[in-house]
Amino acid sequence: MSVPPDLLQGAVTVLFGALAGGITNAVAIWMLFHPYEPKGPRWFTLQGAIPKNRARLAKTVGRTVGQRLLVPEDLAGRLTAPEVRAAFERALEGFVSGLLDAERGSLRQELPPAVLAELELAFESLAPVLADRLATFAATDQFREATRQFLARATDEIAERPLSDVLTAARRAALRQRLEEWIAGTAASPELQATIEGWLERQTTRLAGDTTPLLEILPPGVVAAVERAVQGYLPIALDRLAGVLADPEARSRLQRTLHELFQRFVRDLLLHERIVARLVVTERTIARLLDAFERDGVDQLAKLLDEPALRGQVARSVNDAVVSFLRKPIAEHLANLGPERLAGVRRTVAGYVTGALRDPATRAYAIDRLDAALAAAERRTLGDVLRYLPPDKAAELVARAAQAHEVRTWLTDGTQAAFKALLDRPIRRPADGLPPGARERLVKALSPALWGWIQEQVPAVVEHLDIEAQVERKVLGFSVQRIEELVRATTQRELDLIVRLGYVLGAIVGLAAWGVSLALP
């Protein structure tokens, strides 16, 4: 059976039209992604539309998302939504629970080595700075007033507390050991004598311009003690005088002195008086005088001094001499000594004090006195002890002590030791040391504060979010193959429909072309 030529021509036209439409659409869809890289000669290269325009596509997508789809206002509103607040509270509760319930070691064990090294270095450099700042602040009136008020309040609060509650056996042993170490270290210091000499030099320099009489500086009982000492020394001096006369050399010198005095006396007499004096007073006469004084004169003089009338006269004379000496300004006494003798006195006093401090007996005495003081203090209250140290005076002493170099060194060492102890102390389980319900109260207290702070920071943070650039970088980060997979995974049905529609439209075009060919002559 033969097919009419016109019908065969129409079928072929429709078939080829359908094939042309379907294949064209399929090739167009394929060329959206392929080739991934440019293919062909330089004057005619082929590359898929998306790979070729990926940069433009990424920029367009980023601009669309950043300027129209996800604006900063939308982000800020989203971050402050109630569901975000609820998620934040759940996260905060989980964080606090994990922080309090976990068993932890010390900070030295928990922190990374790099962080721990930086922390130790910071603590080491921070300790002297804190000591200097504290010493500087201690020199201000504000520190003195704050210390005075604190000590006054503390005194009122602990006045009735027994000292035995504070001075435990362990603390007494620690105090004793600390005092022993301090005395040993101070006494062994080579700068001790120089320090004492420096202090004495400063005191003598200050007193060199002081016109205050020595009588006003000395305690009242010292003057009476000096008077009694001088009176008691007179009989001893007389005995020593007899001993001096027994010494041949001293006797010879005294005899020559009396002879010279006699010669001066004779020169002032008349002629006949000189002759008589020469005949009566000879060298043997002076020698017999000294022998008689050595033998009986001292005893007679001692008996004379024992008479009440003469004793009273001697006491008045001694008192007048002592008072006259003490009424002179202390600056005059120092000037009479002279620079060399004054320096010698300072060295001697510093040597005696240094030797006394380095003597083991002094150390033992100080320790014994400390033990006795601590034992006596156990029977007293803190108020009894603090009564002898008023808050004003205590604040002044603390302020002065804080300026000393040794105190700054102690503060520095103590701060570093405290930092090291803080790093080595185990944290353990923090929740064990908290009262019941503390976790809930902590979360309840932290949540509004942290959420309010986040609310304040959200606008500033969102303004710095470059969403357009972020999206553009993300799109550029995808490979073309990955983009094709994403597009096909979501639009494969539509792409297949486009190909089918191409076949249908191609067939319709072929049918129309066959119809037109029939209509034309």
Coordinates of C-alpha atoms in Angstrom, one line a residue:
M1 CA 0.0 0.0 0.0
S2 CA 1.5 3.3 -1.1
V3 CA 1.4 6.5 1.1
P4 CA 0.5 9.7 -0.6
P5 CA 3.5 11.9 -1.2
D6 CA 1.9 14.9 0.4
L7 CA 1.1 13.0 3.6
L8 CA 4.6 11.5 3.7
Q9 CA 6.0 15.0 3.3
G10 CA 3.9 16.3 6.1
A11 CA 4.9 13.5 8.4
V12 CA 8.6 14.0 7.7
T13 CA 8.2 17.7 8.2
V14 CA 6.5 17.3 11.6
L15 CA 9.0 14.7 12.7
F16 CA 12.0 16.8 11.9
G17 CA 10.4 19.9 13.4
A18 CA 9.7 17.9 16.7
L19 CA 13.3 16.7 16.7
A20 CA 14.7 20.1 16.1
G21 CA 12.6 21.6 18.9
G22 CA 13.4 18.9 21.5
I23 CA 17.1 18.6 20.6
T24 CA 17.5 22.4 20.6
N25 CA 16.0 22.7 24.1
A26 CA 18.1 19.8 25.4
V27 CA 21.3 21.4 24.0
A28 CA 20.3 24.7 25.4
I29 CA 19.9 23.2 28.9
W30 CA 23.1 21.3 28.6
M31 CA 25.0 24.5 27.6
L32 CA 23.8 26.2 30.7
F33 CA 26.6 24.3 32.5
H34 CA 28.8 22.7 29.8
P35 CA 31.5 23.0 28.9
Y36 CA 32.9 23.8 32.3
E37 CA 36.0 25.3 30.7
P38 CA 36.4 27.1 27.4
K39 CA 36.6 24.7 24.4
G40 CA 37.6 25.4 20.8
P41 CA 40.0 27.7 19.0
R42 CA 40.7 31.2 20.3
W43 CA 38.4 32.9 17.7
F44 CA 35.5 30.6 18.5
T45 CA 35.3 29.2 22.0
L46 CA 32.4 27.5 23.7
Q47 CA 31.7 27.6 27.4
G48 CA 28.6 27.0 29.5
A49 CA 26.6 30.1 30.4
I50 CA 26.9 29.6 34.2
P51 CA 30.6 28.8 34.2
K52 CA 31.4 31.7 31.9
N53 CA 29.3 34.2 33.9
R54 CA 29.9 32.7 37.4
A55 CA 31.4 35.9 38.8
R56 CA 28.6 38.1 37.5
L57 CA 26.1 35.5 38.7
A58 CA 27.7 35.5 42.2
K59 CA 27.7 39.3 42.4
T60 CA 24.1 39.4 41.2
V61 CA 23.0 36.8 43.7
G62 CA 24.9 38.5 46.6
R63 CA 23.4 41.9 45.7
T64 CA 19.9 40.5 45.5
V65 CA 20.2 38.6 48.8
G66 CA 22.0 41.4 50.7
Q67 CA 19.9 44.3 49.4
R68 CA 16.4 42.7 49.0
L69 CA 16.1 39.3 50.6
L70 CA 18.2 39.6 53.9
V71 CA 18.6 43.3 54.9
P72 CA 20.2 44.3 58.3
E73 CA 16.8 45.3 59.7
D74 CA 15.5 41.8 59.1
L75 CA 18.5 40.2 60.8
A76 CA 18.2 42.5 63.8
G77 CA 14.5 41.7 64.1
R78 CA 15.2 38.0 63.7
L79 CA 17.9 38.0 66.4
T80 CA 15.6 39.7 68.9
A81 CA 12.7 37.3 68.3
P82 CA 11.1 35.5 71.2
E83 CA 12.2 32.1 70.0
V84 CA 15.8 33.4 69.8
R85 CA 15.4 34.6 73.4
A86 CA 14.2 31.2 74.5
A87 CA 17.0 29.5 72.7
F88 CA 19.5 31.9 74.4
E89 CA 18.1 31.2 77.8
R90 CA 18.4 27.4 77.2
A91 CA 21.9 27.8 76.0
L92 CA 22.8 30.0 79.1
E93 CA 21.3 27.5 81.4
G94 CA 23.3 24.7 79.8
F95 CA 26.5 26.7 80.0
V96 CA 26.0 27.6 83.7
S97 CA 25.1 24.0 84.5
G98 CA 28.2 22.6 82.7
L99 CA 30.3 25.3 84.4
L100 CA 29.1 24.5 87.9
D101 CA 28.6 20.7 87.7
A102 CA 31.8 19.6 86.0
E103 CA 34.7 18.4 88.2
R104 CA 37.7 20.5 87.4
G105 CA 41.3 20.6 88.5
S106 CA 43.4 23.7 89.0
L107 CA 43.8 26.5 86.5
R108 CA 47.3 25.2 85.7
Q109 CA 45.8 21.9 84.6
E110 CA 42.7 23.3 82.8
L111 CA 44.4 26.1 80.8
P112 CA 46.4 25.4 77.6
P113 CA 50.2 25.7 78.1
A114 CA 50.4 28.7 75.8
V115 CA 47.7 30.6 77.7
L116 CA 49.2 29.5 81.1
A117 CA 52.6 30.8 80.1
E118 CA 51.2 34.2 79.0
L119 CA 49.2 34.3 82.2
E120 CA 52.2 33.6 84.4
L121 CA 54.2 36.2 82.5
A122 CA 51.5 38.8 83.0
F123 CA 51.2 38.0 86.7
E124 CA 55.0 38.2 87.1
S125 CA 55.1 41.7 85.6
L126 CA 51.9 42.8 87.3
A127 CA 53.0 42.1 90.9
P128 CA 55.6 44.9 91.1
V129 CA 53.2 47.3 89.4
L130 CA 50.5 46.5 92.0
A131 CA 53.0 46.9 94.8
D132 CA 54.1 50.3 93.5
R133 CA 50.5 51.5 93.0
L134 CA 49.6 50.4 96.5
A135 CA 52.6 52.2 98.0
T136 CA 51.7 55.3 96.0
F137 CA 48.1 55.2 97.1
A138 CA 49.2 54.5 100.7
A139 CA 50.9 57.9 100.8
T140 CA 47.7 59.8 100.2
D141 CA 45.3 61.2 102.8
Q142 CA 42.5 59.2 101.2
F143 CA 44.2 55.9 102.1
R144 CA 44.8 57.1 105.7
E145 CA 41.2 58.1 106.2
A146 CA 39.9 54.9 104.6
T147 CA 42.2 52.8 106.7
R148 CA 41.2 54.7 109.8
Q149 CA 37.5 54.2 109.2
F150 CA 38.0 50.5 108.4
L151 CA 40.1 49.9 111.5
A152 CA 37.5 51.8 113.6
R153 CA 34.7 49.6 112.2
A154 CA 36.7 46.4 112.6
T155 CA 37.6 47.3 116.1
D156 CA 34.0 47.7 117.1
E157 CA 33.0 44.4 115.4
I158 CA 35.7 42.2 116.9
A159 CA 36.4 44.0 120.2
E160 CA 34.8 41.1 122.2
R161 CA 36.4 38.3 120.3
P162 CA 39.0 36.3 122.3
L163 CA 42.5 36.3 121.0
S164 CA 42.6 32.5 121.5
D165 CA 40.2 32.2 118.5
V166 CA 42.8 33.9 116.3
L167 CA 46.1 32.7 117.8
T168 CA 45.8 29.0 117.1
A169 CA 48.8 26.7 117.6
A170 CA 49.5 26.6 113.9
R171 CA 49.5 30.4 113.6
R172 CA 51.7 30.8 116.7
A173 CA 54.2 28.4 115.1
A174 CA 54.1 30.3 111.8
L175 CA 54.6 33.7 113.6
R176 CA 57.6 32.2 115.5
Q177 CA 59.1 30.8 112.4
R178 CA 58.5 34.1 110.5
L179 CA 60.1 36.1 113.3
E180 CA 63.1 33.8 113.4
E181 CA 63.6 34.0 109.6
W182 CA 63.2 37.8 109.7
I183 CA 65.7 38.3 112.5
A184 CA 68.2 35.9 110.9
G185 CA 67.9 37.5 107.5
T186 CA 68.1 41.1 108.9
A187 CA 71.1 40.3 111.2
A188 CA 73.0 38.5 108.4
S189 CA 72.5 41.4 106.0
P190 CA 75.8 43.2 105.2
E191 CA 73.9 46.4 104.9
L192 CA 72.6 46.3 108.5
Q193 CA 75.4 48.3 110.1
A194 CA 75.5 50.8 107.2
T195 CA 71.7 51.2 107.5
I196 CA 72.0 51.9 111.3
E197 CA 74.9 54.4 110.7
G198 CA 72.8 56.1 108.0
W199 CA 69.9 56.4 110.4
L200 CA 72.2 57.8 113.1
E201 CA 73.7 60.3 110.7
R202 CA 70.3 61.5 109.7
Q203 CA 69.3 62.0 113.3
T204 CA 72.5 63.8 114.2
T205 CA 72.2 66.0 111.1
R206 CA 68.6 66.9 112.2
L207 CA 69.7 67.5 115.8
A208 CA 72.6 69.6 114.7
G209 CA 70.2 72.5 114.0
D210 CA 68.0 71.8 117.1
T211 CA 68.3 74.5 119.8
T212 CA 66.2 72.6 122.2
P213 CA 68.0 72.1 125.6
L214 CA 69.1 68.6 126.3
L215 CA 67.1 68.8 129.6
E216 CA 63.8 69.0 127.7
I217 CA 64.6 66.1 125.5
L218 CA 65.7 63.6 128.1
P219 CA 63.0 61.8 130.2
P220 CA 62.5 63.4 133.7
G221 CA 63.9 60.4 135.6
V222 CA 67.2 60.5 133.7
V223 CA 68.4 63.8 135.4
A224 CA 67.9 62.4 138.9
A225 CA 69.6 59.2 137.9
V226 CA 72.7 61.1 136.6
E227 CA 72.8 63.1 139.9
R228 CA 72.8 60.0 142.0
A229 CA 75.4 58.4 139.8
V230 CA 77.8 61.4 140.2
Q231 CA 77.3 61.4 143.9
G232 CA 78.0 57.7 144.2
Y233 CA 81.1 58.1 142.0
L234 CA 82.8 60.7 144.3
P235 CA 84.0 58.1 146.9
I236 CA 85.3 55.9 144.1
A237 CA 87.1 58.9 142.6
L238 CA 88.8 59.6 145.9
D239 CA 90.0 56.0 146.1
R240 CA 91.2 56.2 142.6
L241 CA 93.1 59.4 143.5
A242 CA 95.0 57.6 146.2
G243 CA 95.9 54.9 143.7
V244 CA 97.1 57.5 141.3
L245 CA 99.5 59.0 143.9
A246 CA 101.0 55.5 144.5
D247 CA 102.0 55.4 140.8
P248 CA 105.6 56.7 140.5
E249 CA 105.2 58.3 137.2
A250 CA 101.9 60.0 138.2
R251 CA 103.4 61.1 141.5
S252 CA 106.5 62.6 139.8
R253 CA 104.3 64.6 137.4
L254 CA 102.1 65.8 140.2
Q255 CA 105.2 66.8 142.2
R256 CA 106.5 68.8 139.3
T257 CA 103.2 70.5 138.9
L258 CA 103.0 71.5 142.5
H259 CA 106.6 72.7 142.3
E260 CA 105.8 74.9 139.3
L261 CA 102.8 76.3 141.1
F262 CA 104.9 77.1 144.1
Q263 CA 107.5 78.8 142.0
R264 CA 104.8 81.0 140.4
F265 CA 103.5 81.8 143.9
V266 CA 107.0 82.7 145.2
R267 CA 107.6 85.2 142.3
D268 CA 104.7 87.2 143.5
L269 CA 106.0 87.6 147.1
L270 CA 108.3 90.3 148.5
L271 CA 112.0 89.6 149.0
H272 CA 112.0 88.6 152.6
E273 CA 108.9 86.5 152.0
R274 CA 110.6 84.7 149.1
I275 CA 113.6 83.9 151.4
V276 CA 111.4 82.4 154.1
A277 CA 109.3 80.5 151.5
R278 CA 112.5 79.0 150.0
L279 CA 113.7 77.9 153.4
V280 CA 110.4 76.4 154.5
V281 CA 109.0 74.8 151.3
T282 CA 111.5 72.6 149.5
E283 CA 111.2 69.6 147.2
R284 CA 111.2 67.3 150.3
T285 CA 108.3 69.3 151.8
I286 CA 106.2 68.8 148.6
A287 CA 107.1 65.1 148.7
R288 CA 106.1 64.7 152.3
L289 CA 102.8 66.6 151.5
L290 CA 102.0 64.1 148.7
D291 CA 102.9 61.2 151.1
A292 CA 100.6 62.5 153.8
F293 CA 97.8 63.1 151.3
E294 CA 98.3 59.6 149.9
R295 CA 98.3 58.1 153.4
D296 CA 95.6 60.1 155.3
G297 CA 94.3 62.8 153.0
V298 CA 91.9 60.6 151.1
D299 CA 90.4 59.2 154.2
Q300 CA 90.1 62.7 155.8
L301 CA 88.5 64.0 152.6
A302 CA 86.0 61.1 152.5
K303 CA 85.1 61.7 156.2
L304 CA 84.6 65.3 155.3
L305 CA 82.3 64.4 152.4
D306 CA 80.2 62.2 154.7
E307 CA 79.3 65.2 156.8
P308 CA 75.6 66.2 156.2
A309 CA 76.3 69.8 155.6
L310 CA 79.1 69.2 153.1
R311 CA 77.1 66.4 151.5
G312 CA 74.2 68.7 150.9
Q313 CA 76.6 71.3 149.5
V314 CA 78.2 68.7 147.2
A315 CA 74.7 67.5 146.1
R316 CA 73.7 71.0 145.2
S317 CA 76.9 71.7 143.4
V318 CA 76.6 68.4 141.5
N319 CA 72.9 69.2 140.7
D320 CA 73.8 72.7 139.5
A321 CA 76.6 71.3 137.3
V322 CA 74.4 68.6 135.8
V323 CA 71.5 71.0 135.2
S324 CA 73.9 73.6 133.7
F325 CA 75.2 70.9 131.3
L326 CA 71.7 69.8 130.4
R327 CA 70.5 73.3 129.8
K328 CA 72.8 73.7 126.8
P329 CA 71.2 73.0 123.4
I330 CA 71.8 69.6 121.9
A331 CA 73.3 71.3 118.9
E332 CA 76.0 72.8 121.1
H333 CA 76.9 69.4 122.5
L334 CA 77.1 67.9 119.0
A335 CA 79.3 70.8 117.8
N336 CA 81.6 70.3 120.8
L337 CA 82.2 66.7 119.7
G338 CA 83.4 67.7 116.3
P339 CA 82.8 65.9 113.0
E340 CA 85.5 63.1 113.5
R341 CA 84.4 62.3 117.1
L342 CA 80.8 62.4 116.1
A343 CA 81.4 60.0 113.2
G344 CA 83.3 57.7 115.6
V345 CA 80.4 57.8 118.0
R346 CA 78.0 56.8 115.2
R347 CA 80.3 53.9 114.2
T348 CA 80.6 52.7 117.7
V349 CA 76.9 52.9 118.4
A350 CA 76.1 51.2 115.1
G351 CA 78.6 48.5 115.8
Y352 CA 77.2 47.8 119.3
V353 CA 73.6 47.7 117.9
T354 CA 74.6 45.4 115.1
G355 CA 76.5 43.1 117.4
A356 CA 73.5 43.0 119.7
L357 CA 71.2 42.1 116.9
R358 CA 73.5 39.4 115.6
D359 CA 74.0 37.8 119.0
P360 CA 72.1 34.5 119.3
A361 CA 71.0 35.5 122.8
T362 CA 69.2 38.5 121.3
R363 CA 67.4 36.2 118.8
A364 CA 66.5 33.8 121.6
Y365 CA 65.3 36.7 123.8
A366 CA 63.1 38.1 121.0
I367 CA 61.6 34.6 120.4
D368 CA 61.0 34.1 124.1
R369 CA 59.4 37.5 124.4
L370 CA 57.1 36.7 121.5
D371 CA 56.1 33.4 123.1
A372 CA 55.4 35.1 126.4
A373 CA 53.4 37.9 124.6
L374 CA 51.3 35.3 122.7
A375 CA 50.7 33.3 125.8
A376 CA 49.6 36.4 127.7
A377 CA 47.5 37.6 124.8
E378 CA 45.4 34.4 124.7
R379 CA 43.7 35.5 127.9
R380 CA 42.7 38.8 126.4
T381 CA 40.2 40.0 123.8
L382 CA 41.0 41.7 120.6
G383 CA 39.6 44.9 122.0
D384 CA 42.1 44.9 124.8
V385 CA 44.9 44.7 122.3
L386 CA 43.5 47.2 119.9
R387 CA 43.0 49.7 122.7
Y388 CA 46.7 50.4 122.7
L389 CA 46.7 51.2 119.0
P390 CA 44.1 53.8 118.0
P391 CA 42.8 53.7 114.5
D392 CA 44.5 57.1 113.7
K393 CA 47.9 56.0 114.8
A394 CA 47.5 52.5 113.1
A395 CA 46.5 54.1 109.8
E396 CA 49.6 56.4 110.0
L397 CA 51.9 53.4 110.8
V398 CA 50.4 51.4 107.9
A399 CA 50.9 54.3 105.5
R400 CA 54.5 54.8 106.5
A401 CA 55.3 51.1 106.4
A402 CA 53.9 50.8 102.9
Q403 CA 56.6 53.3 101.7
A404 CA 59.5 51.1 102.9
H405 CA 61.4 49.2 100.2
E406 CA 61.2 46.0 102.2
V407 CA 57.4 46.3 102.4
R408 CA 57.2 46.8 98.7
T409 CA 59.4 43.7 98.2
W410 CA 57.1 41.7 100.5
L411 CA 54.0 43.0 98.6
T412 CA 55.6 41.9 95.3
D413 CA 56.6 38.5 96.6
G414 CA 53.2 38.0 98.3
T415 CA 51.3 39.0 95.2
Q416 CA 53.3 36.6 93.1
A417 CA 52.8 33.8 95.7
A418 CA 49.1 34.5 95.7
F419 CA 48.9 34.3 91.9
K420 CA 50.8 31.0 91.9
A421 CA 48.5 29.6 94.7
L422 CA 45.5 30.7 92.7
L423 CA 46.8 28.8 89.6
D424 CA 47.6 25.7 91.7
R425 CA 44.4 25.5 93.7
P426 CA 41.9 22.9 92.5
I427 CA 38.6 24.2 91.4
R428 CA 36.8 20.9 91.9
R429 CA 33.0 21.1 91.5
P430 CA 31.9 24.7 92.0
A431 CA 28.2 23.7 92.6
D432 CA 29.2 21.9 95.8
G433 CA 30.0 25.2 97.4
L434 CA 26.8 26.9 96.4
P435 CA 23.5 27.0 98.4
P436 CA 20.4 25.2 97.0
G437 CA 18.8 27.0 94.1
A438 CA 21.9 29.1 93.4
R439 CA 22.1 27.8 89.8
E440 CA 18.5 28.9 89.0
R441 CA 19.1 32.3 90.7
L442 CA 22.4 32.8 88.8
V443 CA 20.7 32.0 85.4
K444 CA 17.8 34.3 86.3
A445 CA 20.2 37.1 87.2
L446 CA 22.5 36.7 84.3
S447 CA 19.9 36.2 81.6
P448 CA 18.3 39.8 81.6
A449 CA 21.7 41.4 81.8
L450 CA 23.3 39.4 79.0
W451 CA 20.3 39.6 76.8
G452 CA 20.1 43.3 77.3
W453 CA 23.7 43.6 76.4
I454 CA 23.2 41.5 73.3
Q455 CA 20.2 43.6 72.3
E456 CA 22.4 46.7 72.5
Q457 CA 25.2 45.1 70.4
V458 CA 23.0 43.5 67.7
P459 CA 22.5 46.7 65.6
A460 CA 26.2 47.6 65.6
V461 CA 27.1 44.0 64.7
V462 CA 24.5 43.7 62.0
E463 CA 25.7 46.9 60.4
H464 CA 29.2 45.5 60.0
L465 CA 27.9 42.3 58.4
D466 CA 28.5 42.5 54.6
I467 CA 25.9 40.0 53.6
E468 CA 26.3 40.8 49.9
A469 CA 30.0 40.0 50.0
Q470 CA 29.5 36.9 52.1
V471 CA 26.9 35.4 49.6
E472 CA 29.1 36.3 46.7
R473 CA 32.1 34.5 48.2
K474 CA 30.0 31.5 49.0
V475 CA 28.7 31.3 45.4
L476 CA 32.2 31.7 44.0
G477 CA 33.3 28.9 46.4
F478 CA 31.0 26.4 44.8
S479 CA 32.3 24.4 41.8
V480 CA 30.3 24.5 38.6
Q481 CA 29.6 20.8 38.9
R482 CA 28.2 21.4 42.4
I483 CA 26.0 24.2 41.1
E484 CA 24.7 22.0 38.3
E485 CA 24.0 19.2 40.8
L486 CA 22.0 21.7 43.0
V487 CA 20.1 23.1 40.1
R488 CA 19.3 19.7 38.6
A489 CA 18.3 18.3 42.0
T490 CA 15.7 21.0 42.4
T491 CA 14.6 21.6 38.8
Q492 CA 15.1 18.4 36.9
R493 CA 11.4 17.8 36.3
E494 CA 11.0 21.3 34.9
L495 CA 14.1 20.8 32.7
D496 CA 12.6 17.6 31.3
L497 CA 9.4 19.4 30.7
I498 CA 11.2 22.1 28.7
V499 CA 12.7 19.4 26.5
R500 CA 9.3 17.7 25.9
L501 CA 7.8 21.1 25.2
G502 CA 10.6 21.6 22.6
Y503 CA 9.5 18.4 20.9
V504 CA 5.9 19.5 20.9
L505 CA 6.6 23.0 19.8
G506 CA 8.9 21.6 17.1
A507 CA 6.2 19.3 15.8
I508 CA 3.7 22.2 15.8
V509 CA 6.1 24.3 13.8
G510 CA 6.7 21.4 11.4
L511 CA 3.0 20.9 11.0
A512 CA 2.5 24.6 10.4
A513 CA 5.3 24.5 7.8
W514 CA 3.7 21.6 6.0
G515 CA 0.4 23.4 6.0
V516 CA 1.9 26.5 4.5
S517 CA 3.7 24.4 1.8
L518 CA 0.3 22.9 0.8
A519 CA -1.4 26.3 0.7
L520 CA 1.2 27.8 -1.6
P521 CA 0.9 27.0 -5.3

